[in-house]
Coordinates of C-alpha atoms and ligand atoms in Angstrom, one line a residue:
M1 CA -29.7 57.2 -18.7
R2 CA -31.9 58.4 -15.9
L3 CA -28.9 60.1 -14.3
A4 CA -28.0 61.8 -17.5
T5 CA -31.4 63.5 -17.9
R6 CA -31.5 64.6 -14.3
N7 CA -28.1 66.3 -14.2
H8 CA -27.6 69.0 -16.8
G9 CA -24.3 70.1 -18.1
F10 CA -22.8 73.5 -18.9
P11 CA -23.1 74.5 -22.6
L12 CA -19.5 75.1 -23.7
E13 CA -20.4 78.4 -25.4
A14 CA -21.1 79.7 -21.9
L15 CA -17.3 79.7 -21.4
S16 CA -17.6 83.2 -22.8
Y17 CA -18.8 84.5 -19.3
D18 CA -16.3 85.1 -16.5
V19 CA -19.0 84.1 -14.0
T20 CA -21.4 81.4 -15.1
P21 CA -25.1 82.4 -14.8
A22 CA -26.7 80.1 -12.2
G23 CA -29.0 78.4 -14.8
L24 CA -26.0 77.5 -17.0
H25 CA -23.8 76.0 -14.2
Y26 CA -23.6 72.2 -14.3
L27 CA -25.5 70.2 -11.8
L28 CA -24.7 66.9 -10.1
I29 CA -27.2 65.5 -7.6
H30 CA -26.8 61.9 -6.5
Y31 CA -30.2 61.5 -4.9
D32 CA -33.2 63.9 -4.7
I33 CA -33.1 67.6 -4.1
P34 CA -34.3 68.1 -0.6
A35 CA -37.1 70.7 0.0
V36 CA -35.8 72.7 2.9
D37 CA -37.8 75.1 5.1
A38 CA -35.2 77.8 6.0
D39 CA -37.0 78.8 9.1
G40 CA -36.8 75.4 10.7
W41 CA -33.3 74.6 9.4
R42 CA -30.2 74.8 11.6
L43 CA -26.6 73.8 11.1
T44 CA -25.1 71.6 13.9
V45 CA -21.4 71.6 14.6
D46 CA -20.5 68.7 16.9
G47 CA -18.1 65.8 17.6
R48 CA -14.6 66.5 18.9
V49 CA -15.3 70.1 19.8
G50 CA -15.2 72.0 23.1
R51 CA -18.6 73.6 22.4
E52 CA -21.4 72.3 20.2
L53 CA -23.0 74.9 17.9
S54 CA -26.4 75.1 16.5
L55 CA -26.8 78.0 14.0
S56 CA -29.8 79.4 12.1
L57 CA -29.3 80.8 8.6
D58 CA -29.6 84.3 9.9
E59 CA -26.9 83.6 12.4
L60 CA -24.6 82.3 9.7
R61 CA -25.4 85.3 7.5
S62 CA -24.4 87.7 10.3
R63 CA -20.9 86.2 10.6
P64 CA -17.9 87.5 8.7
A65 CA -18.6 87.0 5.0
A66 CA -16.4 86.4 2.0
T67 CA -17.2 86.3 -1.7
A68 CA -15.0 84.5 -4.3
P69 CA -15.4 83.2 -7.9
V70 CA -14.7 79.5 -7.7
T71 CA -14.5 77.0 -10.6
L72 CA -16.2 73.7 -9.7
E73 CA -15.7 70.7 -11.9
C74 CA -17.2 67.2 -11.4
A75 CA -14.6 64.5 -10.9
G76 CA -16.5 62.5 -13.5
N77 CA -16.0 65.2 -16.2
G78 CA -14.7 63.4 -19.3
R79 CA -15.9 60.0 -18.2
A80 CA -18.0 59.2 -21.3
Q81 CA -14.9 59.5 -23.4
L82 CA -13.3 56.5 -21.7
S83 CA -13.6 53.1 -23.1
P84 CA -15.1 50.9 -21.8
R85 CA -17.3 53.6 -20.3
P86 CA -17.6 53.5 -16.5
L87 CA -21.3 53.3 -15.5
S88 CA -22.2 56.6 -13.9
Q89 CA -23.2 60.1 -15.0
P90 CA -22.0 60.1 -18.7
W91 CA -20.3 63.5 -18.9
L92 CA -18.4 64.5 -22.0
L93 CA -16.7 67.8 -21.0
E94 CA -19.5 69.9 -19.7
A95 CA -19.4 69.3 -15.9
V96 CA -17.9 72.6 -15.0
G97 CA -18.9 76.2 -14.0
T98 CA -17.6 79.2 -12.2
A99 CA -19.9 81.0 -9.7
E100 CA -19.4 83.7 -7.2
W101 CA -20.0 82.1 -3.9
T102 CA -20.7 84.1 -0.7
G103 CA -20.5 82.6 2.7
T104 CA -18.7 82.5 6.0
P105 CA -15.2 80.9 6.2
L106 CA -15.4 77.4 7.8
G107 CA -12.2 78.1 9.8
G108 CA -13.9 80.7 12.0
L109 CA -16.7 78.4 12.9
L110 CA -14.3 75.6 13.8
E111 CA -12.3 78.0 15.9
E112 CA -15.5 79.1 17.7
A113 CA -16.5 75.5 18.4
G114 CA -13.0 74.7 19.7
V115 CA -11.5 71.7 17.9
A116 CA -10.1 69.1 20.3
D117 CA -6.4 68.1 20.2
D118 CA -7.2 64.6 18.9
A119 CA -9.2 65.9 16.0
A120 CA -8.2 64.4 12.6
E121 CA -11.0 65.1 10.1
V122 CA -14.1 67.1 9.6
L123 CA -17.2 65.4 8.2
F124 CA -19.9 67.2 6.2
R125 CA -23.4 65.7 6.1
G126 CA -26.1 66.7 3.6
L127 CA -29.8 66.3 4.0
D128 CA -30.2 64.2 0.9
R129 CA -30.6 60.4 1.2
G130 CA -30.4 57.6 -1.2
V131 CA -29.1 54.1 -1.8
E132 CA -25.8 53.7 -3.5
G133 CA -23.5 50.6 -3.7
G134 CA -26.3 48.7 -2.0
E135 CA -26.1 51.0 1.1
E136 CA -28.7 53.5 2.3
Q137 CA -26.9 56.7 3.2
R138 CA -26.8 60.5 3.5
F139 CA -24.5 62.2 1.1
E140 CA -21.4 62.6 3.4
R141 CA -17.8 63.5 2.7
S142 CA -14.9 64.4 5.0
L143 CA -11.8 66.6 4.8
A144 CA -8.5 66.3 6.8
L145 CA -8.5 69.0 9.5
A146 CA -5.7 70.9 7.8
D147 CA -7.6 71.1 4.5
A148 CA -10.9 72.1 6.3
R149 CA -9.0 74.9 8.0
R150 CA -7.7 76.5 4.7
E151 CA -8.9 80.1 4.5
E152 CA -10.6 79.7 1.1
V153 CA -13.0 77.0 2.4
L154 CA -16.5 78.5 2.7
L155 CA -19.9 77.7 4.1
A156 CA -21.8 79.3 1.2
Y157 CA -25.4 80.7 1.4
A158 CA -25.3 82.7 -1.8
M159 CA -24.5 82.0 -5.5
N160 CA -23.9 85.0 -7.8
G161 CA -25.4 87.3 -5.2
W162 CA -28.6 85.4 -4.7
P163 CA -29.7 82.8 -2.1
L164 CA -28.6 79.3 -3.2
P165 CA -31.0 77.8 -5.7
P166 CA -32.5 74.5 -4.4
Q167 CA -30.5 72.5 -6.8
H168 CA -27.2 74.1 -5.8
G169 CA -27.6 73.3 -2.0
F170 CA -30.1 75.7 -0.4
P171 CA -29.8 76.8 2.3
L172 CA -26.1 76.1 2.9
R173 CA -23.3 74.3 1.1
L174 CA -19.6 73.7 1.5
I175 CA -17.3 75.2 -1.2
V176 CA -13.8 73.7 -1.3
P177 CA -11.9 75.7 -4.0
G178 CA -9.5 73.7 -6.1
W179 CA -11.0 70.3 -5.3
Y180 CA -13.3 68.3 -7.5
G181 CA -17.0 69.0 -6.9
M182 CA -17.9 66.0 -4.7
T183 CA -16.0 67.7 -1.9
S184 CA -18.4 70.6 -1.9
V185 CA -21.3 69.0 0.0
K186 CA -24.7 70.6 -0.6
W187 CA -27.7 70.9 1.7
L188 CA -25.5 70.9 4.8
E189 CA -27.1 69.8 8.0
R190 CA -24.2 68.8 10.2
I191 CA -20.5 69.2 10.5
T192 CA -18.8 66.7 12.8
V193 CA -15.2 66.8 14.0
L194 CA -13.8 63.3 14.0
D195 CA -10.8 61.8 15.8
R196 CA -10.3 59.2 13.0
P197 CA -10.7 59.0 9.2
F198 CA -14.3 58.8 8.0
E199 CA -15.0 55.5 6.3
G200 CA -18.3 56.2 4.6
Y201 CA -19.3 55.2 1.1
Q202 CA -18.5 58.5 -0.7
Q203 CA -15.0 58.5 0.9
T204 CA -13.8 54.9 0.8
Q205 CA -15.9 53.2 -1.9
S206 CA -16.6 56.1 -4.3
Y207 CA -14.2 58.7 -5.7
R208 CA -11.1 56.4 -5.7
L209 CA -8.7 55.9 -8.5
R210 CA -8.9 52.1 -9.1
Q211 CA -8.3 49.6 -11.8
V212 CA -10.2 46.8 -10.1
P213 CA -13.1 46.9 -7.6
D214 CA -11.3 45.3 -4.6
E215 CA -8.2 47.6 -4.4
A216 CA -8.3 50.6 -2.0
G217 CA -7.1 53.1 -4.6
E218 CA -6.0 56.7 -4.2
P219 CA -8.6 59.2 -3.2
V220 CA -9.7 61.8 -5.8
S221 CA -9.0 65.3 -4.5
R222 CA -7.8 68.4 -6.4
M223 CA -8.7 69.2 -10.0
L224 CA -6.1 68.4 -12.6
P225 CA -5.5 71.2 -15.1
R226 CA -7.9 71.5 -18.0
S227 CA -8.5 73.9 -20.8
L228 CA -11.8 74.1 -22.8
M229 CA -12.6 76.2 -25.8
V230 CA -15.8 77.9 -26.9
P231 CA -16.6 75.8 -30.0
P232 CA -16.0 78.2 -32.9
G233 CA -18.4 78.8 -35.8
I234 CA -21.8 77.2 -35.8
P235 CA -22.8 73.6 -35.0
D236 CA -24.3 70.9 -37.2
F237 CA -27.5 70.1 -35.3
A238 CA -27.0 66.3 -35.1
T239 CA -23.2 65.8 -35.0
R240 CA -22.2 69.0 -33.3
E241 CA -19.4 69.3 -35.8
R242 CA -18.5 73.0 -36.2
R243 CA -18.9 74.8 -39.5
L244 CA -16.6 77.8 -40.3
T245 CA -15.9 79.9 -43.4
L246 CA -12.3 80.5 -44.5
G247 CA -10.7 83.5 -42.8
P248 CA -9.1 84.5 -39.5
C249 CA -10.7 83.0 -36.4
T250 CA -9.9 83.7 -32.8
L251 CA -10.4 80.7 -30.5
R252 CA -11.4 81.6 -27.0
G253 CA -11.5 79.5 -23.8
R254 CA -10.9 79.1 -20.1
A255 CA -8.4 77.0 -18.2
W256 CA -8.1 76.0 -14.5
S257 CA -6.2 73.7 -12.1
G258 CA -6.6 72.9 -8.4
F259 CA -2.8 72.4 -8.0
G260 CA -1.6 75.9 -8.9
P261 CA -2.4 78.9 -11.2
V262 CA -2.5 78.1 -14.9
E263 CA 0.7 79.2 -16.5
R264 CA 0.4 78.2 -20.0
V265 CA -2.3 77.3 -22.6
E266 CA -1.5 75.9 -26.0
A267 CA -3.8 75.3 -28.9
S268 CA -3.5 73.0 -32.0
A269 CA -5.5 72.9 -35.3
D270 CA -4.1 69.5 -36.4
G271 CA -5.3 67.2 -33.7
G272 CA -2.3 67.8 -31.4
A273 CA 0.5 67.2 -33.9
S274 CA 1.7 70.8 -33.4
W275 CA 1.0 73.3 -30.7
S276 CA 1.3 77.1 -30.3
D277 CA 0.9 79.2 -27.2
A278 CA -2.3 81.0 -26.6
R279 CA -2.5 84.5 -25.0
L280 CA -3.5 84.3 -21.4
G281 CA -6.0 86.8 -19.8
P282 CA -5.7 87.9 -16.2
Q283 CA -6.1 85.4 -13.4
P284 CA -9.2 86.9 -11.7
S285 CA -8.7 84.8 -8.6
R286 CA -6.6 81.9 -7.5
W287 CA -9.6 79.6 -7.6
A288 CA -11.3 80.7 -10.8
W289 CA -10.6 79.8 -14.4
R290 CA -8.4 82.0 -16.6
S291 CA -9.3 83.1 -20.0
W292 CA -7.2 82.6 -23.1
E293 CA -7.3 83.5 -26.9
W294 CA -5.5 82.0 -29.9
D295 CA -5.5 83.5 -33.4
W296 CA -5.9 80.9 -36.1
E297 CA -6.2 81.2 -39.8
P298 CA -6.9 78.0 -41.7
R299 CA -5.0 78.1 -45.0
E300 CA -7.5 76.1 -47.0
P301 CA -11.0 74.6 -46.8
G302 CA -11.2 71.2 -45.2
A303 CA -11.6 69.3 -41.9
Y304 CA -9.6 70.3 -38.9
E305 CA -9.3 69.0 -35.4
L306 CA -8.9 71.8 -32.8
C307 CA -7.4 71.1 -29.5
C308 CA -6.2 73.0 -26.4
R309 CA -4.3 72.1 -23.3
A310 CA -3.2 73.8 -20.0
T311 CA -0.2 73.6 -17.8
D312 CA -0.2 74.8 -14.2
S313 CA 2.5 76.3 -12.0
A314 CA 3.1 72.9 -10.4
G315 CA 4.1 71.5 -13.8
N316 CA 0.9 69.4 -14.3
G317 CA -0.3 69.2 -17.9
Q318 CA -3.0 67.4 -19.9
P319 CA -2.4 64.1 -21.7
Q320 CA -3.5 63.5 -25.3
E321 CA -5.3 60.4 -24.1
A322 CA -6.2 59.8 -20.4
A323 CA -5.4 56.6 -18.6
W324 CA -8.5 54.5 -17.8
N325 CA -9.8 54.0 -14.2
L326 CA -12.9 52.1 -12.9
G327 CA -14.9 55.1 -11.8
G328 CA -13.9 57.3 -14.8
Y329 CA -12.5 60.0 -12.6
A330 CA -10.1 62.9 -13.2
N331 CA -9.9 62.4 -17.0
N332 CA -8.3 65.6 -18.1
E333 CA -7.3 64.6 -21.6
V334 CA -7.2 67.4 -24.2
Q335 CA -10.4 68.6 -25.7
R336 CA -10.9 67.8 -29.4
V337 CA -13.3 69.8 -31.6
R338 CA -13.9 68.8 -35.2
A339 CA -14.4 71.8 -37.5
V340 CA -15.1 71.9 -41.2
V341 CA -13.9 75.0 -43.0
A342 CA -15.7 76.0 -46.2
D343 CA -14.8 78.6 -48.9
A344 CA -16.0 82.0 -48.0
Ligands
LIG1 N1 -25.4 66.7 -0.5 C1 -24.8 66.6 -1.7 N2 -23.8 67.3 -2.0 C2 -23.2 67.2 -3.2 C3 -23.7 66.2 -4.2 C4 -24.8 65.5 -3.8 O1 -25.3 64.7 -4.6 N3 -25.4 65.7 -2.6 N4 -23.0 66.1 -5.4 C5 -21.6 66.5 -5.4 C6 -21.0 66.4 -6.7 S1 -20.6 64.9 -7.2 C7 -20.7 67.5 -7.4 S2 -19.8 67.4 -8.8 C8 -21.1 68.9 -6.9 C9 -21.9 69.6 -7.9 O2 -22.3 70.9 -7.5 P1 -23.4 71.7 -8.3 O3 -24.5 70.8 -8.6 O4 -23.7 72.9 -7.5 O5 -22.7 72.1 -9.6 O6 -21.8 68.8 -5.7 C10 -21.4 67.8 -4.8 N5 -22.1 68.0 -3.5
LIG2 MO1 -19.4 65.1 -9.2

């Protein structure tokens, strides 16, 4: 409950923007937002490197820069639809957003530091502290060296052309395109090259696909495909059921996947009993969502259940109903929107 009121979601009608305005992007903050004085702040790069680095924000900003639209989705998106509901941030479907992130590629910095031959992983440490699973900790996550070196991985200092807002990681955050959001560590303070796998809480306890608490489970990594629609018509205030009048209606939405470009989106007006192909818009970038449209004309007044689902180039799709896991992660079951169509 307290988590739910701290972390706001993305209103699904904002799927109509290619790039999500910063204030509409979802937020997920495990602990408190640190207040960072940019003048005193430095990023340290250490561990299994030939040369330790300590960089100011201006030094980072003067390095080679890249800007890319990237869709971020929380691994817990869809969690509240699982039963029994895992105890954590109760997202329905609104933990997503696409911002234009600007920063310097992480690979260049690692190269400058000179990664040792025995390096295995790169650890990212945030400034934020809290207690989770009975353990006091910083928010920390690691990536395998090969994943950290991918060219799309950024150390971002700007969001939609502006310095990062405090809640999105000021002054510097990691952006790992294609992966669920927990990988993109905010409020970066230190990057440490390790010669062995990191075993901290957010890596080995949290973000694992498990059925029971004492199994190791598979780590959560890339985003499974998902398609979401702009809820059509107008909402009923309390139930959020949609109200439409009889006549042609174009459903619009966005779809993404961390495993490969979206190749197909289908829509249904009968709860997933029958499907038809939606028209796909251009893919603006490999790492950003893709728009789609579907023309629908209900034949008669009544209640309908609208659904959509995406398939990516790797052949991954979306299930009608997701399999349960303890943490409620990576639930990419199809979206269902109830709509009541009335006579015009
Ligand atoms: N330091 C730090 N980084 C963090 C988090 C956090 O709590 N602390 N939350 C993670 C999670 S779970 C998600 S989903 C994304 C959310 O990024 P956003 O709030 O900018 O949308 O940030 C990730 N990075
Ligand atoms: Mo998340």
